């Protein structure tokens, strides 16, 4: 599968088969995060793979009771090991680094036939306490990971005209 096919085909999946995800596939997904770029190549990240049923349920509760998270065979949690660095442009480095890495991982998962769903609605303190994440670290995103149980429909997108312009901001 080429990159554009993955970008076009990926959808958020919120229903998963009761089927384990092979460890070599999980490793490939993690490898996509490991290889992704980061500011100054700092790689200040830690990706937690959660398979324990109780822990997954606790994560689903911390994610505003989005129960489908707890029903996936795996939940991935993307953490920044450091959150103080700010780029010259004023944006916090960790949020951008982790978002790039997690996006790569979700696309890699899609290529492997696995479904994911970026989860941004969660109580960070609760996720930290469930997983023993240190106070100086940040939890940026979660995603269930598993084989999709149902087909998903493509969500609409704005047209290129609406989101791109030539030379100047219009
Ligand atoms: C930063 C971010 C946060 C999101 N948070 C959630 C979430 O908490 N729960 C959820 O079900 N989907 C969440 N989504 C998924 C979006 O709803 C989804 O990507 C969007 O509707 C487009 O659909 P698609 O991913 O199928 O193309 C999130 C996506 C992003 C990028």
PDB file of C-alpha atoms and ligand atoms in Angstrom:
ATOM      1  CA  UNK A   1       0.000   0.000   0.000  1.00  0.00           C
ATOM      2  CA  UNK A   2       1.358   3.424  -0.862  1.00  0.00           C
ATOM      3  CA  UNK A   3       1.085   6.464   1.375  1.00  0.00           C
ATOM      4  CA  UNK A   4      -1.757   8.106  -0.535  1.00  0.00           C
ATOM      5  CA  UNK A   5      -3.845   4.938  -0.400  1.00  0.00           C
ATOM      6  CA  UNK A   6      -3.345   4.822   3.373  1.00  0.00           C
ATOM      7  CA  UNK A   7      -4.231   8.500   3.776  1.00  0.00           C
ATOM      8  CA  UNK A   8      -7.341   8.058   1.629  1.00  0.00           C
ATOM      9  CA  UNK A   9      -8.489   4.770   3.141  1.00  0.00           C
ATOM     10  CA  UNK A  10      -7.968   5.338   6.869  1.00  0.00           C
ATOM     11  CA  UNK A  11     -11.073   6.004   8.959  1.00  0.00           C
ATOM     12  CA  UNK A  12     -11.778   6.222  12.650  1.00  0.00           C
ATOM     13  CA  UNK A  13     -12.888   2.772  13.797  1.00  0.00           C
ATOM     14  CA  UNK A  14     -15.086   2.470  16.878  1.00  0.00           C
ATOM     15  CA  UNK A  15     -16.045  -1.204  16.737  1.00  0.00           C
ATOM     16  CA  UNK A  16     -13.518  -4.034  16.937  1.00  0.00           C
ATOM     17  CA  UNK A  17     -13.495  -7.783  16.414  1.00  0.00           C
ATOM     18  CA  UNK A  18     -12.812  -9.949  19.412  1.00  0.00           C
ATOM     19  CA  UNK A  19      -9.532 -11.002  17.836  1.00  0.00           C
ATOM     20  CA  UNK A  20      -6.057 -10.486  19.264  1.00  0.00           C
ATOM     21  CA  UNK A  21      -3.576  -8.312  17.411  1.00  0.00           C
ATOM     22  CA  UNK A  22      -0.372 -10.146  16.538  1.00  0.00           C
ATOM     23  CA  UNK A  23       2.705  -8.903  18.414  1.00  0.00           C
ATOM     24  CA  UNK A  24       4.676  -8.408  15.202  1.00  0.00           C
ATOM     25  CA  UNK A  25       1.951  -6.044  13.954  1.00  0.00           C
ATOM     26  CA  UNK A  26       2.000  -4.091  17.212  1.00  0.00           C
ATOM     27  CA  UNK A  27       5.758  -3.862  16.863  1.00  0.00           C
ATOM     28  CA  UNK A  28       5.438  -2.489  13.306  1.00  0.00           C
ATOM     29  CA  UNK A  29       3.030   0.162  14.556  1.00  0.00           C
ATOM     30  CA  UNK A  30       5.463   1.143  17.308  1.00  0.00           C
ATOM     31  CA  UNK A  31       8.297   1.168  14.780  1.00  0.00           C
ATOM     32  CA  UNK A  32       6.407   3.799  12.746  1.00  0.00           C
ATOM     33  CA  UNK A  33       6.435   6.013  15.836  1.00  0.00           C
ATOM     34  CA  UNK A  34      10.096   5.296  16.492  1.00  0.00           C
ATOM     35  CA  UNK A  35      11.045   6.329  12.961  1.00  0.00           C
ATOM     36  CA  UNK A  36       8.957   9.487  12.836  1.00  0.00           C
ATOM     37  CA  UNK A  37      10.607  12.921  12.888  1.00  0.00           C
ATOM     38  CA  UNK A  38      10.795  15.156  15.948  1.00  0.00           C
ATOM     39  CA  UNK A  39      12.137  18.658  16.601  1.00  0.00           C
ATOM     40  CA  UNK A  40      15.927  18.432  16.938  1.00  0.00           C
ATOM     41  CA  UNK A  41      15.443  14.678  16.747  1.00  0.00           C
ATOM     42  CA  UNK A  42      14.714  14.733  20.483  1.00  0.00           C
ATOM     43  CA  UNK A  43      12.416  11.702  20.457  1.00  0.00           C
ATOM     44  CA  UNK A  44      11.002  12.573  23.870  1.00  0.00           C
ATOM     45  CA  UNK A  45       8.250   9.995  23.713  1.00  0.00           C
ATOM     46  CA  UNK A  46       6.974   6.805  25.255  1.00  0.00           C
ATOM     47  CA  UNK A  47       4.250   4.661  23.739  1.00  0.00           C
ATOM     48  CA  UNK A  48       2.350   2.395  26.114  1.00  0.00           C
ATOM     49  CA  UNK A  49       0.697  -0.767  24.793  1.00  0.00           C
ATOM     50  CA  UNK A  50      -2.220  -1.774  26.994  1.00  0.00           C
ATOM     51  CA  UNK A  51      -3.788  -5.226  26.668  1.00  0.00           C
ATOM     52  CA  UNK A  52      -5.000  -5.819  30.225  1.00  0.00           C
ATOM     53  CA  UNK A  53      -8.828  -5.829  30.236  1.00  0.00           C
ATOM     54  CA  UNK A  54      -9.196  -3.978  33.550  1.00  0.00           C
ATOM     55  CA  UNK A  55      -6.691  -1.304  32.567  1.00  0.00           C
ATOM     56  CA  UNK A  56      -8.443  -0.790  29.220  1.00  0.00           C
ATOM     57  CA  UNK A  57     -11.773  -0.325  31.019  1.00  0.00           C
ATOM     58  CA  UNK A  58     -10.193   2.259  33.322  1.00  0.00           C
ATOM     59  CA  UNK A  59      -8.817   4.099  30.292  1.00  0.00           C
ATOM     60  CA  UNK A  60     -12.263   4.065  28.669  1.00  0.00           C
ATOM     61  CA  UNK A  61     -13.705   5.605  31.846  1.00  0.00           C
ATOM     62  CA  UNK A  62     -10.965   8.251  31.859  1.00  0.00           C
ATOM     63  CA  UNK A  63     -11.881   8.945  28.234  1.00  0.00           C
ATOM     64  CA  UNK A  64     -15.331  10.201  29.175  1.00  0.00           C
ATOM     65  CA  UNK A  65     -16.808   6.678  29.156  1.00  0.00           C
ATOM     66  CA  UNK A  66     -16.148   6.046  25.481  1.00  0.00           C
ATOM     67  CA  UNK A  67     -16.737   2.373  26.078  1.00  0.00           C
ATOM     68  CA  UNK A  68     -15.551   1.164  22.645  1.00  0.00           C
ATOM     69  CA  UNK A  69     -12.016   1.926  23.814  1.00  0.00           C
ATOM     70  CA  UNK A  70     -12.283  -0.758  26.487  1.00  0.00           C
ATOM     71  CA  UNK A  71     -13.612  -3.292  23.990  1.00  0.00           C
ATOM     72  CA  UNK A  72     -10.626  -3.080  21.625  1.00  0.00           C
ATOM     73  CA  UNK A  73      -7.942  -5.765  22.052  1.00  0.00           C
ATOM     74  CA  UNK A  74      -5.230  -3.125  22.482  1.00  0.00           C
ATOM     75  CA  UNK A  75      -5.115   0.506  23.550  1.00  0.00           C
ATOM     76  CA  UNK A  76      -2.113   2.618  22.558  1.00  0.00           C
ATOM     77  CA  UNK A  77      -1.205   5.595  24.699  1.00  0.00           C
ATOM     78  CA  UNK A  78       1.137   8.298  23.390  1.00  0.00           C
ATOM     79  CA  UNK A  79       3.098  10.124  26.088  1.00  0.00           C
ATOM     80  CA  UNK A  80       5.653  12.916  25.973  1.00  0.00           C
ATOM     81  CA  UNK A  81       8.517  12.294  28.388  1.00  0.00           C
ATOM     82  CA  UNK A  82       9.193  16.031  28.566  1.00  0.00           C
ATOM     83  CA  UNK A  83       6.882  18.988  28.042  1.00  0.00           C
ATOM     84  CA  UNK A  84       8.885  22.159  28.716  1.00  0.00           C
ATOM     85  CA  UNK A  85      10.556  22.705  25.318  1.00  0.00           C
ATOM     86  CA  UNK A  86       9.014  25.403  23.169  1.00  0.00           C
ATOM     87  CA  UNK A  87      10.000  25.990  19.545  1.00  0.00           C
ATOM     88  CA  UNK A  88      11.068  29.389  18.188  1.00  0.00           C
ATOM     89  CA  UNK A  89       7.600  29.707  16.664  1.00  0.00           C
ATOM     90  CA  UNK A  90       6.138  29.569  20.163  1.00  0.00           C
ATOM     91  CA  UNK A  91       4.444  26.198  19.939  1.00  0.00           C
ATOM     92  CA  UNK A  92       5.121  23.481  22.502  1.00  0.00           C
ATOM     93  CA  UNK A  93       7.374  20.867  20.930  1.00  0.00           C
ATOM     94  CA  UNK A  94       5.911  17.844  22.655  1.00  0.00           C
ATOM     95  CA  UNK A  95       2.386  18.186  21.301  1.00  0.00           C
ATOM     96  CA  UNK A  96       3.621  18.451  17.734  1.00  0.00           C
ATOM     97  CA  UNK A  97       6.227  15.683  18.002  1.00  0.00           C
ATOM     98  CA  UNK A  98       3.753  13.292  19.556  1.00  0.00           C
ATOM     99  CA  UNK A  99       1.020  14.137  17.074  1.00  0.00           C
ATOM    100  CA  UNK A 100       3.287  13.425  14.122  1.00  0.00           C
ATOM    101  CA  UNK A 101       4.446  10.130  15.614  1.00  0.00           C
ATOM    102  CA  UNK A 102       0.934   9.002  16.505  1.00  0.00           C
ATOM    103  CA  UNK A 103      -0.392   9.930  13.067  1.00  0.00           C
ATOM    104  CA  UNK A 104       2.345   7.811  11.478  1.00  0.00           C
ATOM    105  CA  UNK A 105       1.442   4.944  13.792  1.00  0.00           C
ATOM    106  CA  UNK A 106      -2.251   5.101  12.940  1.00  0.00           C
ATOM    107  CA  UNK A 107      -1.486   5.096   9.222  1.00  0.00           C
ATOM    108  CA  UNK A 108       0.869   2.132   9.664  1.00  0.00           C
ATOM    109  CA  UNK A 109      -1.875   0.328  11.556  1.00  0.00           C
ATOM    110  CA  UNK A 110      -4.244   0.903   8.660  1.00  0.00           C
ATOM    111  CA  UNK A 111      -1.766  -0.615   6.212  1.00  0.00           C
ATOM    112  CA  UNK A 112      -1.686  -3.713   8.423  1.00  0.00           C
ATOM    113  CA  UNK A 113      -5.489  -4.042   8.266  1.00  0.00           C
ATOM    114  CA  UNK A 114      -5.946  -2.645  11.773  1.00  0.00           C
ATOM    115  CA  UNK A 115      -8.410  -0.008  12.892  1.00  0.00           C
ATOM    116  CA  UNK A 116      -7.647   2.917  15.180  1.00  0.00           C
ATOM    117  CA  UNK A 117      -9.372   6.022  16.483  1.00  0.00           C
ATOM    118  CA  UNK A 118      -7.492   9.047  17.757  1.00  0.00           C
ATOM    119  CA  UNK A 119      -8.846   9.807  21.221  1.00  0.00           C
ATOM    120  CA  UNK A 120      -8.380  13.327  22.470  1.00  0.00           C
ATOM    121  CA  UNK A 121     -11.277  13.465  24.910  1.00  0.00           C
ATOM    122  CA  UNK A 122      -9.778  12.094  28.119  1.00  0.00           C
ATOM    123  CA  UNK A 123      -8.942  13.275  31.608  1.00  0.00           C
ATOM    124  CA  UNK A 124      -5.174  13.348  31.521  1.00  0.00           C
ATOM    125  CA  UNK A 125      -4.686  13.097  35.296  1.00  0.00           C
ATOM    126  CA  UNK A 126      -6.843   9.981  35.422  1.00  0.00           C
ATOM    127  CA  UNK A 127      -4.965   8.319  32.527  1.00  0.00           C
ATOM    128  CA  UNK A 128      -1.677   9.212  34.215  1.00  0.00           C
ATOM    129  CA  UNK A 129      -2.747   7.660  37.470  1.00  0.00           C
ATOM    130  CA  UNK A 130      -4.041   4.467  35.776  1.00  0.00           C
ATOM    131  CA  UNK A 131      -0.761   3.963  33.909  1.00  0.00           C
ATOM    132  CA  UNK A 132       1.754   5.377  36.400  1.00  0.00           C
ATOM    133  CA  UNK A 133       2.835   8.178  34.066  1.00  0.00           C
ATOM    134  CA  UNK A 134       5.190  10.559  35.935  1.00  0.00           C
ATOM    135  CA  UNK A 135       3.992  14.094  36.683  1.00  0.00           C
ATOM    136  CA  UNK A 136       6.517  15.752  34.350  1.00  0.00           C
ATOM    137  CA  UNK A 137       5.334  13.619  31.400  1.00  0.00           C
ATOM    138  CA  UNK A 138       2.209  14.380  29.361  1.00  0.00           C
ATOM    139  CA  UNK A 139      -0.370  12.090  27.793  1.00  0.00           C
ATOM    140  CA  UNK A 140      -1.106  13.444  24.319  1.00  0.00           C
ATOM    141  CA  UNK A 141      -3.435  10.866  22.781  1.00  0.00           C
ATOM    142  CA  UNK A 142      -4.918   7.397  23.073  1.00  0.00           C
ATOM    143  CA  UNK A 143      -6.105   5.022  20.403  1.00  0.00           C
ATOM    144  CA  UNK A 144      -7.784   1.668  20.432  1.00  0.00           C
ATOM    145  CA  UNK A 145      -6.139  -0.819  18.067  1.00  0.00           C
ATOM    146  CA  UNK A 146      -7.770  -3.897  16.601  1.00  0.00           C
ATOM    147  CA  UNK A 147      -9.395  -5.497  13.609  1.00  0.00           C
ATOM    148  CA  UNK A 148     -12.440  -3.479  12.500  1.00  0.00           C
ATOM    149  CA  UNK A 149     -15.744  -5.267  13.133  1.00  0.00           C
ATOM    150  CA  UNK A 150     -17.759  -3.189  10.680  1.00  0.00           C
ATOM    151  CA  UNK A 151     -17.207  -1.118   7.580  1.00  0.00           C
ATOM    152  CA  UNK A 152     -16.782   2.577   8.174  1.00  0.00           C
ATOM    153  CA  UNK A 153     -18.028   5.408   6.017  1.00  0.00           C
ATOM    154  CA  UNK A 154     -15.720   8.219   4.919  1.00  0.00           C
ATOM    155  CA  UNK A 155     -16.413  11.500   6.743  1.00  0.00           C
ATOM    156  CA  UNK A 156     -16.671  14.557   4.530  1.00  0.00           C
ATOM    157  CA  UNK A 157     -13.813  16.997   4.136  1.00  0.00           C
ATOM    158  CA  UNK A 158     -13.668  20.645   3.091  1.00  0.00           C
ATOM    159  CA  UNK A 159     -12.663  21.228  -0.504  1.00  0.00           C
ATOM    160  CA  UNK A 160      -9.111  22.226  -1.426  1.00  0.00           C
ATOM    161  CA  UNK A 161     -10.414  25.675  -2.427  1.00  0.00           C
ATOM    162  CA  UNK A 162     -11.562  26.247   1.133  1.00  0.00           C
ATOM    163  CA  UNK A 163      -8.347  25.237   2.821  1.00  0.00           C
ATOM    164  CA  UNK A 164      -5.513  26.185   0.474  1.00  0.00           C
ATOM    165  CA  UNK A 165      -4.499  29.460  -1.128  1.00  0.00           C
ATOM    166  CA  UNK A 166      -1.695  30.744  -3.305  1.00  0.00           C
ATOM    167  CA  UNK A 167       1.045  33.079  -2.083  1.00  0.00           C
ATOM    168  CA  UNK A 168      -0.966  34.888   0.618  1.00  0.00           C
ATOM    169  CA  UNK A 169      -3.468  33.976   3.348  1.00  0.00           C
ATOM    170  CA  UNK A 170      -6.933  34.443   1.933  1.00  0.00           C
TER     171      UNK A 170
HETATM  172  C1  LIG B   1      -7.185  15.453  17.895  1.00  0.00           C
HETATM  173  C2  LIG B   1      -8.320  14.472  17.683  1.00  0.00           C
HETATM  174  C3  LIG B   1      -9.125  14.116  18.757  1.00  0.00           C
HETATM  175  C4  LIG B   1     -10.150  13.171  18.582  1.00  0.00           C
HETATM  176  N1  LIG B   1     -10.856  12.732  19.671  1.00  0.00           N
HETATM  177  C5  LIG B   1     -11.783  11.771  19.501  1.00  0.00           C
HETATM  178  C6  LIG B   1     -12.444  11.201  20.633  1.00  0.00           C
HETATM  179  O1  LIG B   1     -12.177  11.519  21.787  1.00  0.00           O
HETATM  180  N2  LIG B   1     -13.391  10.246  20.388  1.00  0.00           N
HETATM  181  C7  LIG B   1     -13.702   9.816  19.137  1.00  0.00           C
HETATM  182  O2  LIG B   1     -14.556   8.935  19.011  1.00  0.00           O
HETATM  183  N3  LIG B   1     -13.075  10.322  18.039  1.00  0.00           N
HETATM  184  C8  LIG B   1     -12.122  11.278  18.206  1.00  0.00           C
HETATM  185  N4  LIG B   1     -11.443  11.754  17.111  1.00  0.00           N
HETATM  186  C9  LIG B   1     -11.752  11.234  15.768  1.00  0.00           C
HETATM  187  C10 LIG B   1     -12.447  12.287  14.883  1.00  0.00           C
HETATM  188  O3  LIG B   1     -13.772  12.419  15.297  1.00  0.00           O
HETATM  189  C11 LIG B   1     -12.331  11.828  13.425  1.00  0.00           C
HETATM  190  O4  LIG B   1     -10.976  11.760  13.054  1.00  0.00           O
HETATM  191  C12 LIG B   1     -13.064  12.784  12.480  1.00  0.00           C
HETATM  192  O5  LIG B   1     -14.433  12.769  12.728  1.00  0.00           O
HETATM  193  C13 LIG B   1     -12.841  12.401  11.007  1.00  0.00           C
HETATM  194  O6  LIG B   1     -13.224  11.061  10.779  1.00  0.00           O
HETATM  195  P1  LIG B   1     -12.208   9.981  10.211  1.00  0.00           P
HETATM  196  O7  LIG B   1     -11.084   9.824  11.203  1.00  0.00           O
HETATM  197  O8  LIG B   1     -12.994   8.706  10.089  1.00  0.00           O
HETATM  198  O9  LIG B   1     -11.709  10.469   8.899  1.00  0.00           O
HETATM  199  C14 LIG B   1     -10.416  12.658  17.280  1.00  0.00           C
HETATM  200  C15 LIG B   1      -9.594  13.027  16.218  1.00  0.00           C
HETATM  201  C16 LIG B   1      -8.562  13.905  16.416  1.00  0.00           C
HETATM  202  C17 LIG B   1      -7.654  14.243  15.247  1.00  0.00           C
END
